[in-house]
């Protein structure tokens, strides 16, 4: 991009965010708005991406004068290899060497020098001689971050309180219609929830046949929980590609009066696309098939509507709103119970690491800490056949299916809780659960950097971008090196893997190759153990004799931080 004269790079998103409260980037978008950004939603730098981009920026900065004031020339270096060269009136020269081949590495000759170009990569030469950056040669360390669980420490012995939502119209209805209304126009986005209730009679001789009737629901989106005679009979949802849905639920009716209550829900509003303000939500049809007389259409029944939840009306999520009398204390909270509010007083997680709330044991709902809305939670399991790949190959053009991960896992398990929301004591966690879950398994987790890795080869750029001066540098005499650094306050406590030779793999799964220097571990331990950061040169005298002449050597290291 920059080699071809690009001028503006929009890093959206550079710092990942969180959709606190009911804000989202659109329907069915997770509360996390992280997108694998260079700085994650917890405020931690994501290595190697952050550092690799930093090196790119510094490399482009070294090319500044020639890029802005020079003239460009395109040179062919091979069938799929080329050089964009910028020269200016002061004699400055900048080159971008590109290998467009998406499969094969190439060695090219430019100005009587040879340069190694990995497949689908670009090298930057701020002086048309020395390579300071290659897109595929990531010399920065990889920082592995884990969510370390902590028990949800309750501040009081009788820790839990609950409030159970009434199903359907929990107070005087807001209005009655013999049709369905648009969900968003009705709620004005004041809540995710809109109740619809109706009733109908069934002949006392029902059923005449052994077939179960089917409740059929159509909706523009986004989700619905269906209750028959105060029992949850099923739930249905659209998805990120298509918000609308239809669902069929087998039901058991009773003779006489039957009551249906449907809780329609939104999960974020559309925020882009043509005429998105006209994209509605809500129920469109309800009928029961398989009845004695065929299909019973309930769409034109009298439907009573109620906007929002009873708990929302009483502001149960605000601990200082004088609503304590509505809560019912319990030493053990009910599990797998729909439409239930939970309240518990908790202690602050130890340390100063960023905090996430692990909601894997719950279904779907909303959660607050001290009245601050953490957001919607919905640890819905992603499809197992969603084209995930065990490893990621950067080569070739990008597509939305490229390098997918997390298939068969919750779309979001941990929910960011800013530490500034915690009080020194007396913290109140409130959870509203729609479907049913186990609140006793909710935990806080600390986001902790636990290990660092690096994988650097002899042919990687070795110039120190912080101090290099192209005006006085003609050659590149330095050997490539590995630099490891634990977060502030932590040291390298152990070396899990070290190999100088031809190792392979990725962080936490490195493997020795056919070439391995036997002193690899001792050299790295001597340089790195029990200190915060270290540097190991690939020309370190400790490696001594070349273990495999003629082979490009690589040094791979994995180390623990504690």
Coordinates of C-alpha atoms in Angstrom, one line a residue:
X1 CA 0.0 0.0 0.0
X2 CA 2.7 2.5 1.0
X3 CA 5.0 1.3 -1.7
X4 CA 2.3 2.1 -4.3
X5 CA 1.9 5.6 -3.0
X6 CA -0.7 5.1 -0.3
X7 CA -1.1 8.1 2.0
X8 CA -3.7 7.4 4.6
X9 CA -4.0 4.1 6.6
X10 CA -7.2 4.0 8.8
X11 CA -6.6 1.6 11.7
X12 CA -10.1 0.7 12.5
X13 CA -10.0 -0.8 15.1
X14 CA -6.6 0.0 16.6
X15 CA -7.7 -0.1 20.3
X16 CA -10.4 -2.8 20.9
X17 CA -13.4 -1.7 22.8
X18 CA -16.4 -3.0 24.8
X19 CA -20.1 -2.5 24.0
X20 CA -21.0 -1.7 27.6
X21 CA -24.7 -1.6 28.4
X22 CA -27.0 -2.1 25.4
X23 CA -24.7 -0.5 22.9
X24 CA -23.5 -2.7 20.0
X25 CA -22.1 -2.4 16.6
X26 CA -25.3 -3.9 15.2
X27 CA -27.6 -6.9 15.8
X28 CA -26.0 -10.1 17.0
X29 CA -22.6 -8.4 17.5
X30 CA -20.8 -9.5 20.7
X31 CA -20.4 -7.2 23.7
X32 CA -16.7 -7.4 23.1
X33 CA -15.7 -5.1 20.3
X34 CA -12.0 -6.2 20.3
X35 CA -11.6 -7.6 16.8
X36 CA -8.0 -8.8 17.6
X37 CA -6.9 -5.2 17.6
X38 CA -3.2 -4.2 18.3
X39 CA -4.4 -3.0 21.7
X40 CA -7.1 -5.2 23.2
X41 CA -10.3 -4.2 24.9
X42 CA -8.6 -4.6 28.3
X43 CA -5.9 -2.0 27.3
X44 CA -3.1 -4.5 26.9
X45 CA -0.8 -4.5 23.9
X46 CA -1.3 -7.5 21.7
X47 CA 2.1 -8.9 20.7
X48 CA 3.4 -9.4 18.1
X49 CA 0.8 -7.4 16.2
X50 CA 1.3 -4.1 18.1
X51 CA 5.1 -4.3 17.9
X52 CA 5.2 -5.4 14.2
X53 CA 3.0 -2.4 13.3
X54 CA 5.2 -0.1 15.4
X55 CA 8.2 -1.3 13.4
X56 CA 6.3 -0.7 10.1
X57 CA 5.5 2.8 11.2
X58 CA 9.2 3.5 12.1
X59 CA 10.3 2.0 8.8
X60 CA 7.9 4.2 6.8
X61 CA 9.1 7.2 8.8
X62 CA 12.7 6.5 7.7
X63 CA 11.4 6.7 4.1
X64 CA 9.6 10.0 4.7
X65 CA 11.6 12.4 2.6
X66 CA 11.8 10.3 -0.5
X67 CA 8.2 9.2 -0.3
X68 CA 7.0 12.8 -0.1
X69 CA 9.3 14.5 -2.4
X70 CA 10.7 11.8 -4.7
X71 CA 9.7 10.3 -8.0
X72 CA 8.7 6.6 -8.2
X73 CA 9.8 3.9 -10.6
X74 CA 8.4 0.4 -11.0
X75 CA 11.0 -2.3 -11.7
X76 CA 10.4 -6.0 -12.5
X77 CA 12.5 -8.4 -10.4
X78 CA 10.8 -11.6 -11.6
X79 CA 7.5 -13.0 -12.9
X80 CA 5.7 -12.1 -9.7
X81 CA 8.4 -9.9 -8.0
X82 CA 8.8 -6.2 -8.3
X83 CA 10.4 -3.1 -6.8
X84 CA 8.8 0.3 -6.2
X85 CA 11.8 2.8 -6.0
X86 CA 11.5 6.4 -4.9
X87 CA 14.4 8.8 -5.5
X88 CA 14.6 12.4 -4.6
X89 CA 16.7 15.5 -5.6
X90 CA 19.0 15.1 -2.6
X91 CA 20.1 11.7 -3.6
X92 CA 17.8 9.8 -1.2
X93 CA 16.6 6.4 -2.3
X94 CA 13.8 4.2 -0.9
X95 CA 12.8 0.8 -2.2
X96 CA 9.8 -1.5 -1.6
X97 CA 10.6 -5.1 -2.8
X98 CA 7.5 -7.2 -3.2
X99 CA 7.0 -10.9 -3.8
X100 CA 3.4 -11.3 -5.0
X101 CA 3.7 -15.1 -5.3
X102 CA 1.3 -16.4 -2.6
X103 CA 3.1 -19.8 -2.3
X104 CA 6.8 -19.6 -3.1
X105 CA 9.6 -17.7 -1.3
X106 CA 12.0 -16.0 -3.8
X107 CA 15.5 -14.6 -3.8
X108 CA 15.7 -11.5 -6.0
X109 CA 18.5 -9.3 -7.2
X110 CA 18.2 -5.5 -6.7
X111 CA 21.1 -3.1 -7.4
X112 CA 23.6 -6.0 -7.5
X113 CA 22.5 -7.3 -4.1
X114 CA 20.4 -10.4 -3.3
X115 CA 17.4 -10.2 -1.0
X116 CA 15.3 -13.0 0.4
X117 CA 11.6 -12.4 -0.1
X118 CA 9.1 -14.8 1.6
X119 CA 5.9 -15.5 -0.3
X120 CA 3.3 -12.7 -0.3
X121 CA 5.6 -10.2 1.5
X122 CA 7.2 -6.8 1.1
X123 CA 10.6 -5.6 2.3
X124 CA 11.4 -1.9 3.0
X125 CA 14.8 -0.5 2.2
X126 CA 15.0 3.1 3.4
X127 CA 18.4 3.5 1.7
X128 CA 17.9 1.1 -1.2
X129 CA 20.4 -1.2 0.4
X130 CA 19.5 -2.4 3.9
X131 CA 16.3 -4.2 4.8
X132 CA 14.8 -2.8 8.0
X133 CA 11.4 -4.4 7.7
X134 CA 9.7 -7.4 6.0
X135 CA 6.0 -8.0 6.4
X136 CA 6.4 -11.7 6.8
X137 CA 9.4 -11.7 9.1
X138 CA 8.0 -10.9 12.5
X139 CA 10.9 -10.4 14.8
X140 CA 8.8 -9.2 17.7
X141 CA 8.0 -11.5 20.6
X142 CA 4.6 -13.1 21.0
X143 CA 3.0 -12.4 24.4
X144 CA 0.6 -15.1 25.5
X145 CA -2.3 -13.8 27.7
X146 CA -4.6 -16.1 29.7
X147 CA -7.8 -15.5 31.7
X148 CA -6.9 -16.7 35.1
X149 CA -10.0 -17.6 37.2
X150 CA -10.7 -16.3 40.7
X151 CA -13.5 -17.6 42.9
X152 CA -16.4 -15.2 43.1
X153 CA -15.7 -14.1 46.7
X154 CA -18.9 -13.2 48.5
X155 CA -18.7 -10.4 51.1
X156 CA -21.6 -11.8 53.2
X157 CA -22.5 -15.3 54.4
X158 CA -26.1 -15.1 53.1
X159 CA -24.7 -14.0 49.8
X160 CA -27.5 -14.3 47.2
X161 CA -30.8 -12.5 46.7
X162 CA -33.2 -13.3 43.9
X163 CA -36.2 -11.7 42.1
X164 CA -38.3 -13.7 39.7
X165 CA -40.0 -11.9 36.8
X166 CA -43.7 -12.4 36.4
X167 CA -44.4 -14.0 33.0
X168 CA -46.4 -11.8 30.7
X169 CA -48.2 -8.6 31.7
X170 CA -46.6 -7.9 35.1
X171 CA -48.6 -4.7 35.6
X172 CA -51.3 -2.9 33.7
X173 CA -50.8 -3.5 30.0
X174 CA -49.5 -0.6 27.9
X175 CA -52.0 -1.2 25.1
X176 CA -54.0 -3.9 23.3
X177 CA -54.0 -4.6 19.6
X178 CA -55.4 -7.2 17.3
X179 CA -52.2 -7.2 15.3
X180 CA -48.5 -7.2 15.8
X181 CA -46.6 -3.9 16.1
X182 CA -43.0 -3.2 15.3
X183 CA -40.8 -3.9 18.3
X184 CA -38.3 -1.0 17.9
X185 CA -41.0 1.6 17.2
X186 CA -42.9 0.5 20.3
X187 CA -40.0 0.3 22.8
X188 CA -38.2 3.3 21.4
X189 CA -35.0 1.4 22.2
X190 CA -35.7 2.0 25.9
X191 CA -35.3 -1.7 26.6
X192 CA -34.5 -5.0 24.7
X193 CA -37.8 -6.5 25.9
X194 CA -41.4 -6.4 24.7
X195 CA -44.1 -8.8 26.1
X196 CA -47.0 -10.0 23.9
X197 CA -49.8 -12.0 25.6
X198 CA -53.0 -13.6 24.4
X199 CA -55.3 -16.4 25.4
X200 CA -57.6 -18.8 23.7
X201 CA -60.0 -21.6 24.6
X202 CA -59.7 -25.3 23.8
X203 CA -62.7 -27.6 23.7
X204 CA -62.9 -29.8 26.8
X205 CA -62.9 -32.9 24.6
X206 CA -59.4 -32.0 23.2
X207 CA -57.4 -33.8 22.0
X208 CA -59.4 -35.9 19.7
X209 CA -56.3 -37.4 18.1
X210 CA -52.9 -38.3 19.5
X211 CA -51.0 -35.6 17.5
X212 CA -49.4 -32.7 19.4
X213 CA -50.2 -29.3 18.0
X214 CA -47.4 -27.1 16.8
X215 CA -46.9 -23.4 17.8
X216 CA -45.6 -21.5 14.8
X217 CA -43.9 -18.1 15.3
X218 CA -42.6 -15.7 12.7
X219 CA -40.5 -12.7 13.5
X220 CA -38.5 -10.0 11.9
X221 CA -36.0 -10.5 14.7
X222 CA -34.1 -10.7 16.8
X223 CA -35.1 -13.3 19.4
X224 CA -38.1 -14.7 21.3
X225 CA -38.8 -16.7 24.4
X226 CA -42.2 -18.5 24.3
X227 CA -44.2 -19.4 27.4
X228 CA -47.4 -21.5 27.5
X229 CA -49.5 -21.4 30.7
X230 CA -46.5 -19.9 32.5
X231 CA -44.0 -22.5 31.4
X232 CA -41.0 -21.8 29.1
X233 CA -41.5 -24.0 26.0
X234 CA -38.7 -22.7 23.8
X235 CA -36.6 -19.9 22.4
X236 CA -35.6 -18.9 18.9
X237 CA -33.2 -16.5 17.3
X238 CA -32.1 -15.0 14.1
X239 CA -28.4 -14.6 13.3
X240 CA -25.9 -12.0 12.1
X241 CA -26.7 -12.7 8.5
X242 CA -30.5 -12.8 8.8
X243 CA -32.3 -11.3 11.7
X244 CA -35.7 -12.7 10.8
X245 CA -36.7 -16.3 11.7
X246 CA -39.5 -18.7 12.0
X247 CA -39.8 -21.5 14.6
X248 CA -42.1 -24.5 15.3
X249 CA -42.5 -25.7 18.8
X250 CA -44.6 -28.8 19.8
X251 CA -46.9 -27.9 22.7
X252 CA -49.3 -29.5 25.1
X253 CA -52.6 -27.7 25.5
X254 CA -55.1 -28.1 28.3
X255 CA -58.9 -28.1 28.0
X256 CA -60.3 -24.7 28.6
X257 CA -58.3 -21.4 28.7
X258 CA -54.7 -21.4 27.5
X259 CA -52.4 -18.4 27.8
X260 CA -49.5 -17.6 25.5
X261 CA -46.8 -15.1 26.5
X262 CA -44.1 -14.2 24.0
X263 CA -41.1 -12.2 25.1
X264 CA -39.7 -10.5 22.0
X265 CA -36.1 -9.2 22.2
X266 CA -33.6 -7.1 20.3
X267 CA -29.9 -7.7 20.6
X268 CA -28.5 -4.5 19.2
X269 CA -29.8 -2.2 16.5
X270 CA -28.7 -2.0 12.9
X271 CA -26.3 0.9 12.4
X272 CA -25.2 0.8 8.8
X273 CA -26.4 -0.1 5.3
X274 CA -29.1 1.5 3.0
X275 CA -32.2 2.6 4.8
X276 CA -31.2 0.9 8.0
X277 CA -33.5 3.1 10.0
X278 CA -36.4 1.3 8.4
X279 CA -35.2 -2.2 9.4
X280 CA -37.6 -3.2 12.1
X281 CA -37.9 -6.1 14.5
X282 CA -40.6 -8.1 16.3
X283 CA -43.2 -10.7 15.8
X284 CA -45.1 -11.0 12.5
X285 CA -47.3 -14.1 12.8
X286 CA -48.4 -16.7 15.4
X287 CA -50.6 -19.8 14.7
X288 CA -51.1 -23.3 16.1
X289 CA -51.2 -26.1 13.5
X290 CA -52.4 -29.6 14.1
X291 CA -55.6 -28.6 15.9
X292 CA -58.9 -30.6 15.5
X293 CA -60.2 -28.0 13.0
X294 CA -56.9 -27.4 11.3
X295 CA -54.8 -24.3 12.0
X296 CA -55.7 -21.7 14.6
X297 CA -54.4 -18.3 13.5
X298 CA -53.7 -16.1 16.5
X299 CA -52.1 -13.2 14.7
X300 CA -55.4 -11.2 14.8
X301 CA -56.2 -12.1 18.4
X302 CA -56.3 -9.4 21.0
X303 CA -52.7 -9.1 22.1
X304 CA -51.8 -7.2 25.3
X305 CA -48.5 -5.5 25.2
X306 CA -46.1 -4.6 28.0
X307 CA -42.8 -2.7 27.4
X308 CA -39.8 -3.8 29.4
X309 CA -39.3 -6.1 32.4
X310 CA -40.6 -5.7 35.9
X311 CA -37.1 -5.7 37.3
X312 CA -36.1 -2.9 34.9
X313 CA -39.1 -0.9 36.1
X314 CA -37.9 -1.3 39.7
X315 CA -34.3 -0.6 38.6
X316 CA -33.0 -3.7 40.4
X317 CA -29.7 -3.2 38.7
X318 CA -29.1 0.0 40.8
X319 CA -28.1 -1.0 44.3
X320 CA -28.8 2.4 45.7
X321 CA -32.4 2.9 44.4
X322 CA -34.2 1.7 47.6
X323 CA -35.4 -1.6 46.0
X324 CA -34.0 -4.0 48.6
X325 CA -37.5 -5.0 49.7
X326 CA -38.1 -6.6 46.3
X327 CA -35.2 -9.0 46.7
X328 CA -35.6 -12.3 48.4
X329 CA -32.4 -13.5 50.3
X330 CA -31.3 -17.1 49.6
X331 CA -28.2 -18.9 50.8
X332 CA -28.2 -21.0 47.6
X333 CA -29.6 -19.4 44.4
X334 CA -31.9 -21.4 42.1
X335 CA -30.3 -22.8 39.0
X336 CA -31.5 -23.2 35.5
X337 CA -34.6 -21.0 36.2
X338 CA -35.7 -18.6 33.5
X339 CA -36.5 -14.9 34.0
X340 CA -34.6 -14.6 37.2
X341 CA -32.6 -11.7 38.7
X342 CA -29.6 -12.6 40.9
X343 CA -27.8 -10.2 43.3
X344 CA -24.6 -11.0 45.2
X345 CA -22.1 -8.9 47.1
X346 CA -18.5 -9.6 46.0
X347 CA -15.0 -8.7 46.8
X348 CA -12.5 -7.0 44.5
X349 CA -10.3 -9.5 42.5
X350 CA -6.7 -9.4 43.8
X351 CA -3.9 -7.5 42.1
X352 CA -4.2 -4.8 39.4
X353 CA -4.6 -7.0 36.3
X354 CA -7.5 -6.3 34.0
X355 CA -10.7 -8.2 35.0
X356 CA -13.2 -10.2 33.0
X357 CA -16.4 -11.9 34.2
X358 CA -16.7 -15.5 33.1
X359 CA -20.4 -16.1 32.2
X360 CA -19.9 -19.5 30.5
X361 CA -22.3 -21.2 33.0
X362 CA -25.2 -18.8 32.1
X363 CA -27.6 -18.6 29.2
X364 CA -28.5 -15.1 28.0
X365 CA -29.2 -11.8 29.7
X366 CA -27.7 -8.7 31.2
X367 CA -25.2 -8.0 34.0
X368 CA -24.2 -5.0 36.1
X369 CA -21.5 -4.2 38.7
X370 CA -22.4 -1.4 41.2
X371 CA -25.0 -0.2 38.8
X372 CA -22.7 0.0 35.8
X373 CA -23.9 -2.0 32.8
X374 CA -21.3 -4.6 31.8
X375 CA -23.5 -5.4 28.9
X376 CA -25.4 -8.2 27.3
X377 CA -24.0 -11.7 27.9
X378 CA -24.8 -14.6 25.6
X379 CA -22.1 -17.3 25.6
X380 CA -23.8 -19.0 22.6
X381 CA -21.8 -21.8 21.1
X382 CA -20.5 -21.1 17.6
X383 CA -21.0 -23.8 14.9
X384 CA -18.4 -26.6 14.9
X385 CA -18.3 -26.6 11.1
X386 CA -17.6 -22.9 10.7
X387 CA -14.4 -23.4 8.6
X388 CA -12.0 -23.0 11.4
X389 CA -8.4 -23.8 10.7
X390 CA -5.8 -25.3 13.1
X391 CA -3.2 -22.9 11.9
X392 CA -3.2 -19.5 10.1
X393 CA -1.5 -19.0 6.8
X394 CA -1.0 -15.3 6.1
X395 CA -0.3 -15.8 2.5
X396 CA -2.7 -14.9 -0.2
X397 CA -5.6 -12.4 -0.4
X398 CA -7.7 -11.9 2.7
X399 CA -11.3 -13.2 2.9
X400 CA -13.8 -13.3 5.9
X401 CA -13.3 -17.1 6.1
X402 CA -9.5 -16.8 6.5
X403 CA -7.8 -17.9 9.7
X404 CA -11.0 -18.5 11.6
X405 CA -10.7 -19.8 15.2
X406 CA -13.0 -20.7 18.1
X407 CA -15.4 -23.0 16.3
X408 CA -17.5 -25.0 18.8
X409 CA -16.7 -22.6 21.6
X410 CA -18.7 -19.7 23.1
X411 CA -18.9 -16.7 20.9
X412 CA -17.9 -14.7 24.0
X413 CA -17.1 -16.2 27.4
X414 CA -15.4 -13.3 29.3
X415 CA -16.9 -9.8 29.7
X416 CA -14.7 -6.9 30.5
X417 CA -15.2 -5.2 33.9
X418 CA -13.2 -2.0 34.3
X419 CA -11.3 -2.0 37.6
X420 CA -12.5 1.6 38.1
X421 CA -16.0 0.2 38.6
X422 CA -15.0 -1.6 41.7
X423 CA -15.3 -0.1 45.2
X424 CA -12.7 -1.1 47.9
X425 CA -15.6 -3.1 49.5
X426 CA -19.3 -3.5 49.2
X427 CA -19.5 -4.4 45.4
X428 CA -22.8 -5.6 44.1
X429 CA -23.1 -7.8 41.1
X430 CA -26.6 -8.1 39.5
X431 CA -27.4 -10.6 36.8
X432 CA -30.7 -10.9 34.9
X433 CA -30.9 -14.4 33.3
X434 CA -33.5 -15.0 30.6
X435 CA -33.3 -18.7 29.9
X436 CA -31.6 -20.3 33.0
X437 CA -28.1 -21.0 34.1
X438 CA -25.9 -21.8 37.1
X439 CA -24.9 -18.5 38.8
X440 CA -22.8 -20.3 41.4
X441 CA -20.2 -21.0 38.6
X442 CA -19.8 -17.3 37.6
X443 CA -16.3 -16.2 38.3
X444 CA -14.0 -13.2 37.8
X445 CA -10.9 -13.8 35.8
X446 CA -7.8 -11.8 35.6
X447 CA -6.3 -11.1 32.2
X448 CA -2.6 -12.1 32.8
X449 CA 0.4 -12.3 30.5
X450 CA 1.8 -15.7 31.4
X451 CA 4.5 -16.4 28.8
X452 CA 6.5 -15.0 25.9
X453 CA 7.7 -16.6 22.7
X454 CA 10.0 -15.6 19.8
X455 CA 10.9 -17.2 16.5
X456 CA 13.7 -15.4 14.6
X457 CA 15.8 -16.6 11.7
X458 CA 19.3 -15.5 10.6
X459 CA 17.8 -13.7 7.5
X460 CA 15.5 -11.5 9.6
X461 CA 16.1 -7.8 9.6
X462 CA 18.5 -6.9 12.4
X463 CA 18.8 -3.2 12.2
X464 CA 17.8 -1.4 15.4
X465 CA 15.1 1.0 14.2
X466 CA 15.4 3.1 17.3
X467 CA 19.0 4.2 16.6
X468 CA 19.8 3.4 12.9
X469 CA 20.9 6.3 10.8
X470 CA 20.7 5.5 7.1
X471 CA 23.0 8.5 6.3
X472 CA 26.0 6.7 7.9
X473 CA 25.0 3.1 7.5
X474 CA 26.1 1.3 4.4
X475 CA 26.1 -2.3 5.5
X476 CA 24.1 -4.5 7.9
X477 CA 26.8 -6.0 10.1
X478 CA 24.6 -7.0 13.0
X479 CA 23.3 -10.5 13.5
X480 CA 19.6 -11.1 14.0
X481 CA 18.5 -11.4 17.7
X482 CA 15.7 -12.5 19.9
X483 CA 14.4 -10.0 22.4
X484 CA 12.1 -11.2 25.2
X485 CA 10.4 -9.0 27.8
X486 CA 7.8 -9.9 30.5
X487 CA 5.3 -7.3 31.7
X488 CA 6.3 -4.8 34.3
X489 CA 6.7 -6.4 37.7
X490 CA 7.3 -9.9 36.3
X491 CA 10.5 -11.8 35.5
X492 CA 11.3 -14.7 33.1
X493 CA 10.9 -17.6 35.6
X494 CA 11.6 -20.6 33.3
X495 CA 12.5 -21.5 29.8
X496 CA 9.9 -24.0 28.4
X497 CA 11.5 -24.4 25.0
X498 CA 14.7 -23.3 23.3
X499 CA 16.1 -24.6 20.0
X500 CA 18.8 -23.1 17.7
X501 CA 18.6 -24.9 14.4
X502 CA 15.6 -25.5 12.3
X503 CA 12.7 -25.6 14.8
X504 CA 9.1 -25.3 13.6
X505 CA 5.6 -24.6 15.0
X506 CA 4.0 -21.7 16.8
X507 CA 4.1 -20.4 20.4
X508 CA 3.3 -23.1 22.9
X509 CA 3.7 -25.8 20.2
X510 CA 7.3 -25.4 19.0
X511 CA 9.1 -28.5 18.0
X512 CA 12.7 -29.3 17.4
X513 CA 13.8 -30.0 13.8
X514 CA 16.5 -32.3 12.4
X515 CA 19.0 -29.6 13.3
X516 CA 19.3 -28.6 16.9
X517 CA 22.2 -27.2 18.9
X518 CA 22.5 -29.2 22.2
X519 CA 23.4 -26.1 24.2
X520 CA 20.3 -24.1 23.1
X521 CA 18.6 -24.3 26.5
X522 CA 21.7 -23.4 28.6
X523 CA 22.5 -20.4 26.4
X524 CA 19.0 -19.0 26.7
X525 CA 18.8 -19.7 30.4
X526 CA 22.1 -18.0 31.1
X527 CA 20.9 -14.9 29.2
X528 CA 17.3 -14.7 30.4
X529 CA 16.5 -16.4 33.7
X530 CA 15.2 -14.4 36.6
X531 CA 15.3 -11.0 34.8
X532 CA 12.5 -8.9 33.3
X533 CA 14.0 -8.8 29.7
X534 CA 16.8 -10.2 27.7
X535 CA 18.4 -10.3 24.3
X536 CA 19.9 -13.4 22.7
X537 CA 21.9 -13.0 19.5
X538 CA 21.9 -15.7 16.9
X539 CA 25.6 -15.2 16.7
X540 CA 26.0 -15.8 20.5
X541 CA 29.4 -17.5 21.2
X542 CA 27.6 -20.0 23.4
X543 CA 26.2 -21.7 20.3
X544 CA 29.8 -22.3 19.2
X545 CA 30.1 -24.6 16.2
X546 CA 27.5 -24.4 13.5
X547 CA 25.1 -27.3 14.1
X548 CA 24.1 -27.5 10.4
X549 CA 26.2 -25.7 7.9
X550 CA 24.3 -24.5 4.8
X551 CA 21.0 -24.3 6.7
X552 CA 19.4 -21.0 7.6
X553 CA 19.3 -21.2 11.4
X554 CA 16.4 -20.1 13.6
X555 CA 16.2 -19.5 17.3
X556 CA 12.8 -20.4 18.9
X557 CA 12.1 -19.7 22.6
X558 CA 9.2 -20.1 24.9
X559 CA 9.5 -18.6 28.4
X560 CA 7.2 -18.3 31.4
X561 CA 6.6 -14.9 33.1
X562 CA 5.8 -14.7 36.9

